[in-house]
Structure formats: C-alpha cells, structure tokens
Amino acid sequence: MGSGPAWLNDSVLYQIYPQTFADANGDGIGDFAGVEQRLEYLQWLGVNTVWFSPCFASPFGDAGYDVADYLTVAPRYGTNDDLVRLVDAARARGIRIMLDLVAGHTSDQHPWFLHSRDDASDDRYVWAGEEVAGQPGWVASPGTRPGHYLQNFFDIQPALNFGYARPDAAEPWRRPVDAAGPQANRAALREIMAYWLDRGVAGFRVDMASSLVKDDPGFVETSRLWREMRAWLDSSYPEAALLSEWGDPAAAVAAGFHADFFLHFRGRAFGSLWNNRAGTHDPSWGDGPCYFDAEGGGSVAEFVAEWRGAVDAIGGAGHVALPSSNHDFSRLVCGPRTRDQLAPAFALLLTWPTMPTVYYGDEIGMRYVPGLPDKEGSVLGATYNRAGSRTPMQWDDGRNAGFSTAPAEQLYLPVDPVPDRPDVAASRADGGSLLHTVRRLIALRREAPALRTGGEVEVLHAGYPFVYLRGGTHLVVVHPRREPAAVPVPNLAGARPVDVQGVEADGAGVTAGPFSYGIFLLDPAA
C-alpha cells in the first residue's frame, strides 16, 4: 500500500467540534449552516482540511460518539442535504471535509442493538451469559435476551462484534472474526463509508480504531481488518483518506491507515510537548514536566525519539499527525500557560515533518475553561473534564462571543467568562496577534515545500532553544521558555529571516528571547 492521496501530504487539518463552532439558527448549539457561514474565515486562515467530530443521529450520552444512525445527520446540526451543501461550499473554497467514523460501537439506541437485545440469535454485538456478571465491561441486558453485552467505552456504547482473535469453545461469545455477525459489521463499515464518500466527503478519522477485534495480541486481526478496508478504499475511492485514533502511528499505518495521531493516552510524544497537567489529566499519562513549560523544565528529546521511531517504522507508507489539542484533551492555553506563550508552539506544529492539526479556537488562544459541569459525558475522572476544551468558538466581543443569538442559559456550554478572552474579530484586526502568526506560518508552510509533512529534518540542538534544519534550506528555532537562551550553530552566515519573533541568528549561532521562534532561509553559498 502506498502513502495515499497526494492531497494529504500538504494538508493542514482543522478539527471542529460541531456543537460549539457556530450556531446559525439560534438554538444554542452549533450547526452546519453556521459552519458554512464561517468558511470564509477558514479559507482566510489557510487550513485546507476540516475534520468534524461525530455529527450523526445520537442520544448524545457521549457527545455524539454514541451513534444511533450512521446514515443520518443529527437534527441539531441540520439535515443530510445541509451537510452535502456544506461539503460542496467548502470544496469551492479549496477545503475538504472529513467525518468522524465511530467504528467499534454504537449507541444502545441504535436499531441494530434494539433488535439484538431481544433476539438471542443476533451476533452483531458481543453477548455472554450470567457467567460474566459483575466482570468489568459487561452490562446486563436491557431487553428480553438474557445475559450481558460487552461495552466499548461507556455502558451506553455496546461493542460491535468484529470477533475475537482467540476464539474459545468454552466461552462461546468469543466468536471468530469470520463469523456471520463480524462479517456483517465489516460490510456495514464499507456501506457507511461509501454512502458519505458518494456525497463528497474526503475521508474519515476513525474513533478508537484499535478496539474492534477483541483479545487481539499485537492487534493482528484488527490490523488485518483495516488493511482489508484500505484495499477496498484504494480500489473504489482512491482519493479518500483514512486517519485513525490509535495513538501509535507505526502500528496504525502498518494496519492500513494513511495517518495516525500522537495522542495523550499512549506514549509520551504528545504529552511531553503540551501536557502541563493543569487541565485534563490522568496519572497514567506520566507526571513529568512538558517541553512547552515557561520555566524550561521539560525536554523535547522524548518527542523527537518517539517521532523518529514512528517514522522509521512507517518508512514512507503514511504520516504521523500532531494536534495542538483536541476534544478530549486540554487546550494549549490552560493553567499558567497563556496565549502570549503560544507562538513557538505553532512554529513547531507547522514546521516539523508531522501532519499539523489545529483544534478550533487554539489559533486565537482560547483557553481550557475549568470547573464546568458534566455535559454529554464530558467528565471521565476527578481531574478529567473534557468540557473545558469544548466551549463555544469566540468570534467577536458581542453576545455569546458571536457564537449564537440564543439566551446564554440555552448554550450547549457557556462561553469563557473571562473579560480578556480573545476573539476572531479582534485578532484579525491586530496584525501582531497569535491568529496572524498562525496564518503566516500556514502560508509559509504552503509556499515552502521544505517545511511540509514528511521531508528531511536535522536536529541541531534538542534543548532550549530547539533548533532544527528542514530540507537543508530552512533553519527553525523554537524557544518556549521564559528565560532567554543562546546556542552555537555553525554556518549561519547570511541566514535570512523569513518569519521571526524574538530570535537572532548570526555567525556565532542563535539567541532566543522569551517565548520566541525564528525561521531563517540559509544561504547555500555560505
């Protein structure tokens, strides 16, 4: 399998949480018409691929990750026709739309499950008898069918049956992967993807992609399943992209995905950069300081090592994606980290060889809002409330920050109440804002092939500042620390500043001021 459609190589992804991006009908919840009204902004920013968190019909016990109908848009967002119109309008502006595919489970209100809970012969889900009662992950049947079903995340999300890698006759619920139910579910995945691809979407980000086949050491059977899906896509929809929520790019790309994200729950590549433990946090993610720490207590070496390991394993067959944050993790601005400290973070995000993903609002420095109530399953633990990263997009300084005309009490989540919250309108008017920095970096990445996904990188200094060379032509300096620092770097005579904030380069090396970055074009004759 190749690395996939060429357009993916140059993508700058932008993740939209549809509930809180833009509300056109004034009901307090975002919708597709609202996104369509804001396409001009996305085009101006320079992003070329938008990924929506789940937008299908759902009872919203887990914010739409509990799907009740894969082929119907949730009425809160509009209709299928509204989504198709948005896809077409975005394409006219050079923006592709990707959807979120929840492949491993459905809502317990999905018609498939409503049938399965009353029909003991149906094996579209994983069912067992009383012998599993009280065991973690098993939920008592809500229907006439006796026994228990296996959940995949929350109890309201029964696991679709893709079989077990190691069947056992003593445990008859461990069906083989080629049994009727697992095969029906594989066919359904193809049908769902084909339905939306035929309507113009550019591909899918697959939720919990490694969770499908159960008891699968090394994800051997799960990988075989996804390679089967990839082969079908390559044949039927060769321009479609398949991204995964796996958290292990080496494993995910080998399993057939075009790209996978470094994420908070697996490894330290992502957390060692951003996680200051001031917003969402789980002790299992590690408690060491992150590199983007104002006091300079972290190390970029963890990120570089995991990235190199992933890239070496992938061998050009796909991509590693790096997000600024996401709907499950703290925004870059959280706790003591302020938006005035973010320019070097975006310099790394948009010049390192990974595929950059901007979470909506991060580009203006929206913050993680602490202390919010549980909303549609947002709370996962005492220090893990995802609602703080899902608040309404801040468009202007008007009512509800321009997100909605609804009364404040009707909003999906409250707008950040701090008086100095950033917004798009003010940021666009201020040429020195973070938003303009992000826009310039996106444009520079588009104009300079050496700075795009993939390509060569040479690390010259893995400390404070972080200094690396892209494509032999562009020197990048990233310094997220409060205290200035200098490091000798040879052969910088004639280095021409391209986009610089607080960094100097001369014959002796580079000097970086607080929270600074610099991109320089090297003189090949020097």
GROMACS .gro file of N, CA, C and O in nm, residues 56-57 59 65-72 101-127 141-145 149-150 156-162 180-196 212 229:
model
  284
   56PHE      N    1  -2.357   1.248   1.354
   56PHE     CA    2  -2.469   1.161   1.319
   56PHE      C    3  -2.576   1.159   1.428
   56PHE      O    4  -2.552   1.201   1.542
   57ALA      N    5  -2.692   1.107   1.394
   57ALA     CA    6  -2.803   1.096   1.489
   57ALA      C    7  -2.756   1.020   1.613
   57ALA      O    8  -2.689   0.918   1.604
   59PRO      N    9  -2.836   0.988   2.079
   59PRO     CA   10  -2.896   1.038   2.203
   59PRO      C   11  -2.800   1.126   2.281
   59PRO      O   12  -2.836   1.184   2.383
   65TYR      N   13  -2.055   1.040   2.015
   65TYR     CA   14  -1.977   0.918   1.996
   65TYR      C   15  -2.059   0.794   2.029
   65TYR      O   16  -2.006   0.683   2.033
   66ASP      N   17  -2.187   0.814   2.053
   66ASP     CA   18  -2.284   0.705   2.068
   66ASP      C   19  -2.383   0.719   1.952
   66ASP      O   20  -2.484   0.786   1.962
   67VAL      N   21  -2.350   0.656   1.841
   67VAL     CA   22  -2.423   0.676   1.716
   67VAL      C   23  -2.548   0.589   1.711
   67VAL      O   24  -2.543   0.468   1.737
   68ALA      N   25  -2.661   0.651   1.675
   68ALA     CA   26  -2.787   0.578   1.660
   68ALA      C   27  -2.825   0.557   1.514
   68ALA      O   28  -2.913   0.476   1.484
   69ASP      N   29  -2.759   0.628   1.422
   69ASP     CA   30  -2.786   0.612   1.279
   69ASP      C   31  -2.669   0.673   1.203
   69ASP      O   32  -2.652   0.795   1.199
   70TYR      N   33  -2.588   0.587   1.142
   70TYR     CA   34  -2.469   0.634   1.071
   70TYR      C   35  -2.500   0.706   0.940
   70TYR      O   36  -2.412   0.772   0.884
   71LEU      N   37  -2.620   0.691   0.891
   71LEU     CA   38  -2.655   0.747   0.759
   71LEU      C   39  -2.744   0.870   0.769
   71LEU      O   40  -2.793   0.919   0.667
   72THR      N   41  -2.764   0.920   0.890
   72THR     CA   42  -2.849   1.037   0.909
   72THR      C   43  -2.780   1.137   1.000
   72THR      O   44  -2.732   1.102   1.109
  101LEU      N   45  -1.574   0.859   1.209
  101LEU     CA   46  -1.640   0.729   1.199
  101LEU      C   47  -1.620   0.653   1.329
  101LEU      O   48  -1.508   0.616   1.365
  102VAL      N   49  -1.728   0.632   1.402
  102VAL     CA   50  -1.723   0.555   1.526
  102VAL      C   51  -1.746   0.409   1.487
  102VAL      O   52  -1.859   0.365   1.469
  103ALA      N   53  -1.638   0.335   1.476
  103ALA     CA   54  -1.645   0.202   1.414
  103ALA      C   55  -1.664   0.089   1.514
  103ALA      O   56  -1.716  -0.017   1.478
  104GLY      N   57  -1.622   0.106   1.638
  104GLY     CA   58  -1.618  -0.006   1.730
  104GLY      C   59  -1.742  -0.027   1.813
  104GLY      O   60  -1.756  -0.131   1.878
  105HIS      N   61  -1.834   0.069   1.813
  105HIS     CA   62  -1.954   0.056   1.895
  105HIS      C   63  -2.063   0.147   1.840
  105HIS      O   64  -2.037   0.235   1.757
  106THR      N   65  -2.185   0.126   1.887
  106THR     CA   66  -2.296   0.214   1.855
  106THR      C   67  -2.356   0.265   1.986
  106THR      O   68  -2.311   0.230   2.095
  107SER      N   69  -2.460   0.344   1.974
  107SER     CA   70  -2.544   0.376   2.088
  107SER      C   71  -2.629   0.254   2.123
  107SER      O   72  -2.659   0.170   2.037
  108ASP      N   73  -2.670   0.245   2.248
  108ASP     CA   74  -2.765   0.139   2.284
  108ASP      C   75  -2.905   0.170   2.231
  108ASP      O   76  -2.998   0.090   2.252
  109GLN      N   77  -2.919   0.282   2.161
  109GLN     CA   78  -3.046   0.315   2.096
  109GLN      C   79  -3.042   0.290   1.945
  109GLN      O   80  -3.139   0.319   1.874
  110HIS      N   81  -2.931   0.240   1.894
  110HIS     CA   82  -2.922   0.209   1.751
  110HIS      C   83  -3.018   0.094   1.719
  110HIS      O   84  -3.031   0.000   1.798
  111PRO      N   85  -3.088   0.098   1.606
  111PRO     CA   86  -3.179  -0.012   1.569
  111PRO      C   87  -3.113  -0.148   1.571
  111PRO      O   88  -3.178  -0.249   1.603
  112TRP      N   89  -2.985  -0.156   1.535
  112TRP     CA   90  -2.916  -0.285   1.541
  112TRP      C   91  -2.920  -0.340   1.682
  112TRP      O   92  -2.945  -0.459   1.702
  113PHE      N   93  -2.892  -0.254   1.780
  113PHE     CA   94  -2.888  -0.304   1.918
  113PHE      C   95  -3.028  -0.329   1.971
  113PHE      O   96  -3.050  -0.426   2.046
  114LEU      N   97  -3.123  -0.245   1.934
  114LEU     CA   98  -3.260  -0.267   1.981
  114LEU      C   99  -3.311  -0.403   1.935
  114LEU      O  100  -3.388  -0.469   2.006
  115HIS      N  101  -3.267  -0.446   1.818
  115HIS     CA  102  -3.303  -0.579   1.770
  115HIS      C  103  -3.223  -0.686   1.844
  115HIS      O  104  -3.278  -0.788   1.890
  116SER      N  105  -3.093  -0.661   1.860
  116SER     CA  106  -3.006  -0.762   1.919
  116SER      C  107  -3.041  -0.792   2.065
  116SER      O  108  -3.028  -0.907   2.110
  117ARG      N  109  -3.088  -0.693   2.137
  117ARG     CA  110  -3.117  -0.715   2.279
  117ARG      C  111  -3.241  -0.802   2.301
  117ARG      O  112  -3.265  -0.849   2.414
  118ASP      N  113  -3.316  -0.826   2.193
  118ASP     CA  114  -3.436  -0.910   2.203
  118ASP      C  115  -3.428  -1.035   2.116
  118ASP      O  116  -3.527  -1.109   2.105
  119ASP      N  117  -3.314  -1.060   2.054
  119ASP     CA  118  -3.300  -1.175   1.964
  119ASP      C  119  -3.170  -1.247   1.996
  119ASP      O  120  -3.061  -1.201   1.960
  120ALA      N  121  -3.182  -1.360   2.061
  120ALA     CA  122  -3.065  -1.433   2.107
  120ALA      C  123  -2.981  -1.490   1.992
  120ALA      O  124  -2.868  -1.534   2.014
  121SER      N  125  -3.034  -1.490   1.870
  121SER     CA  126  -2.958  -1.542   1.757
  121SER      C  127  -2.875  -1.434   1.688
  121SER      O  128  -2.797  -1.464   1.597
  122ASP      N  129  -2.893  -1.309   1.729
  122ASP     CA  130  -2.825  -1.197   1.665
  122ASP      C  131  -2.686  -1.179   1.727
  122ASP      O  132  -2.674  -1.161   1.849
  123ASP      N  133  -2.583  -1.184   1.644
  123ASP     CA  134  -2.449  -1.166   1.699
  123ASP      C  135  -2.376  -1.045   1.638
  123ASP      O  136  -2.255  -1.047   1.617
  124ARG      N  137  -2.452  -0.939   1.610
  124ARG     CA  138  -2.389  -0.813   1.568
  124ARG      C  139  -2.315  -0.746   1.684
  124ARG      O  140  -2.231  -0.659   1.663
  125TYR      N  141  -2.350  -0.785   1.807
  125TYR     CA  142  -2.283  -0.735   1.927
  125TYR      C  143  -2.229  -0.854   2.004
  125TYR      O  144  -2.261  -0.970   1.975
  126VAL      N  145  -2.146  -0.828   2.105
  126VAL     CA  146  -2.085  -0.935   2.184
  126VAL      C  147  -2.173  -0.961   2.305
  126VAL      O  148  -2.188  -0.876   2.394
  127TRP      N  149  -2.234  -1.080   2.309
  127TRP     CA  150  -2.323  -1.118   2.419
  127TRP      C  151  -2.268  -1.241   2.490
  127TRP      O  152  -2.214  -1.332   2.428
  141SER      N  153  -2.837  -0.719   3.021
  141SER     CA  154  -2.925  -0.697   2.907
  141SER      C  155  -3.043  -0.608   2.945
  141SER      O  156  -3.111  -0.633   3.045
  142PRO      N  157  -3.073  -0.506   2.863
  142PRO     CA  158  -3.191  -0.423   2.888
  142PRO      C  159  -3.316  -0.476   2.818
  142PRO      O  160  -3.423  -0.417   2.829
  143GLY      N  161  -3.303  -0.589   2.744
  143GLY     CA  162  -3.414  -0.642   2.668
  143GLY      C  163  -3.457  -0.779   2.717
  143GLY      O  164  -3.427  -0.821   2.829
  144THR      N  165  -3.526  -0.850   2.632
  144THR     CA  166  -3.574  -0.984   2.668
  144THR      C  167  -3.465  -1.089   2.655
  144THR      O  168  -3.479  -1.200   2.709
  145ARG      N  169  -3.361  -1.058   2.583
  145ARG     CA  170  -3.249  -1.150   2.568
  145ARG      C  171  -3.177  -1.162   2.703
  145ARG      O  172  -3.142  -1.062   2.766
  149TYR      N  173  -2.414  -0.773   2.765
  149TYR     CA  174  -2.341  -0.731   2.645
  149TYR      C  175  -2.211  -0.662   2.687
  149TYR      O  176  -2.199  -0.607   2.796
  150LEU      N  177  -2.115  -0.664   2.597
  150LEU     CA  178  -1.986  -0.600   2.621
  150LEU      C  179  -1.992  -0.455   2.577
  150LEU      O  180  -2.035  -0.426   2.465
  156ILE      N  181  -2.348   0.279   2.772
  156ILE     CA  182  -2.445   0.309   2.666
  156ILE      C  183  -2.389   0.283   2.528
  156ILE      O  184  -2.457   0.308   2.428
  157GLN      N  185  -2.265   0.230   2.521
  157GLN     CA  186  -2.198   0.209   2.392
  157GLN      C  187  -2.160   0.061   2.376
  157GLN      O  188  -2.046   0.022   2.397
  158PRO      N  189  -2.258  -0.023   2.338
  158PRO     CA  190  -2.228  -0.166   2.320
  158PRO      C  191  -2.128  -0.189   2.207
  158PRO      O  192  -2.136  -0.127   2.101
  159ALA      N  193  -2.036  -0.280   2.233
  159ALA     CA  194  -1.930  -0.308   2.136
  159ALA      C  195  -1.987  -0.386   2.017
  159ALA      O  196  -2.049  -0.492   2.034
  160LEU      N  197  -1.964  -0.334   1.899
  160LEU     CA  198  -1.996  -0.411   1.779
  160LEU      C  199  -1.906  -0.533   1.773
  160LEU      O  200  -1.788  -0.528   1.812
  161ASN      N  201  -1.959  -0.644   1.727
  161ASN     CA  202  -1.887  -0.770   1.727
  161ASN      C  203  -1.806  -0.786   1.598
  161ASN      O  204  -1.863  -0.814   1.492
  162PHE      N  205  -1.675  -0.766   1.610
  162PHE     CA  206  -1.586  -0.794   1.498
  162PHE      C  207  -1.506  -0.922   1.524
  162PHE      O  208  -1.408  -0.950   1.456
  180ALA      N  209  -2.073  -1.487   1.119
  180ALA     CA  210  -2.171  -1.407   1.046
  180ALA      C  211  -2.181  -1.264   1.098
  180ALA      O  212  -2.183  -1.168   1.019
  181GLY      N  213  -2.190  -1.246   1.230
  181GLY     CA  214  -2.203  -1.112   1.285
  181GLY      C  215  -2.084  -1.024   1.254
  181GLY      O  216  -2.099  -0.912   1.203
  182PRO      N  217  -1.962  -1.069   1.282
  182PRO     CA  218  -1.845  -0.990   1.247
  182PRO      C  219  -1.836  -0.956   1.099
  182PRO      O  220  -1.797  -0.845   1.062
  183GLN      N  221  -1.872  -1.049   1.014
  183GLN     CA  222  -1.867  -1.021   0.871
  183GLN      C  223  -1.974  -0.919   0.830
  183GLN      O  224  -1.951  -0.833   0.744
  184ALA      N  225  -2.091  -0.927   0.892
  184ALA     CA  226  -2.196  -0.828   0.864
  184ALA      C  227  -2.150  -0.688   0.906
  184ALA      O  228  -2.179  -0.588   0.837
  185ASN      N  229  -2.077  -0.679   1.017
  185ASN     CA  230  -2.029  -0.549   1.062
  185ASN      C  231  -1.921  -0.494   0.971
  185ASN      O  232  -1.914  -0.373   0.947
  186ARG      N  233  -1.836  -0.581   0.918
  186ARG     CA  234  -1.737  -0.534   0.821
  186ARG      C  235  -1.806  -0.478   0.697
  186ARG      O  236  -1.767  -0.372   0.645
  187ALA      N  237  -1.906  -0.547   0.650
  187ALA     CA  238  -1.979  -0.499   0.533
  187ALA      C  239  -2.046  -0.366   0.562
  187ALA      O  240  -2.050  -0.276   0.476
  188ALA      N  241  -2.097  -0.350   0.684
  188ALA     CA  242  -2.163  -0.225   0.721
  188ALA      C  243  -2.065  -0.109   0.721
  188ALA      O  244  -2.100   0.003   0.681
  189LEU      N  245  -1.942  -0.132   0.765
  189LEU     CA  246  -1.843  -0.026   0.762
  189LEU      C  247  -1.821   0.024   0.619
  189LEU      O  248  -1.813   0.144   0.594
  190ARG      N  249  -1.811  -0.068   0.527
  190ARG     CA  250  -1.793  -0.028   0.387
  190ARG      C  251  -1.915   0.049   0.337
  190ARG      O  252  -1.901   0.150   0.265
  191GLU      N  253  -2.033   0.002   0.373
  191GLU     CA  254  -2.155   0.070   0.327
  191GLU      C  255  -2.163   0.213   0.382
  191GLU      O  256  -2.202   0.306   0.311
  192ILE      N  257  -2.127   0.229   0.509
  192ILE     CA  258  -2.132   0.363   0.570
  192ILE      C  259  -2.032   0.456   0.502
  192ILE      O  260  -2.065   0.570   0.465
  193MET      N  261  -1.911   0.409   0.484
  193MET     CA  262  -1.810   0.494   0.421
  193MET      C  263  -1.849   0.529   0.278
  193MET      O  264  -1.837   0.644   0.235
  194ALA      N  265  -1.898   0.429   0.203
  194ALA     CA  266  -1.939   0.455   0.065
  194ALA      C  267  -2.051   0.558   0.058
  194ALA      O  268  -2.051   0.645  -0.031
  195TYR      N  269  -2.146   0.550   0.149
  195TYR     CA  270  -2.259   0.644   0.149
  195TYR      C  271  -2.210   0.787   0.156
  195TYR      O  272  -2.254   0.873   0.079
  196TRP      N  273  -2.117   0.815   0.248
  196TRP     CA  274  -2.072   0.954   0.266
  196TRP      C  275  -1.967   0.994   0.163
  196TRP      O  276  -1.963   1.110   0.120
  212LEU      N  277  -1.147  -0.284   1.769
  212LEU     CA  278  -1.252  -0.362   1.704
  212LEU      C  279  -1.248  -0.511   1.739
  212LEU      O  280  -1.339  -0.564   1.802
  229MET      N  281  -1.010  -0.291   0.466
  229MET     CA  282  -1.083  -0.168   0.436
  229MET      C  283  -1.001  -0.076   0.347
  229MET      O  284  -1.052  -0.013   0.254
   0.00000   0.00000   0.00000
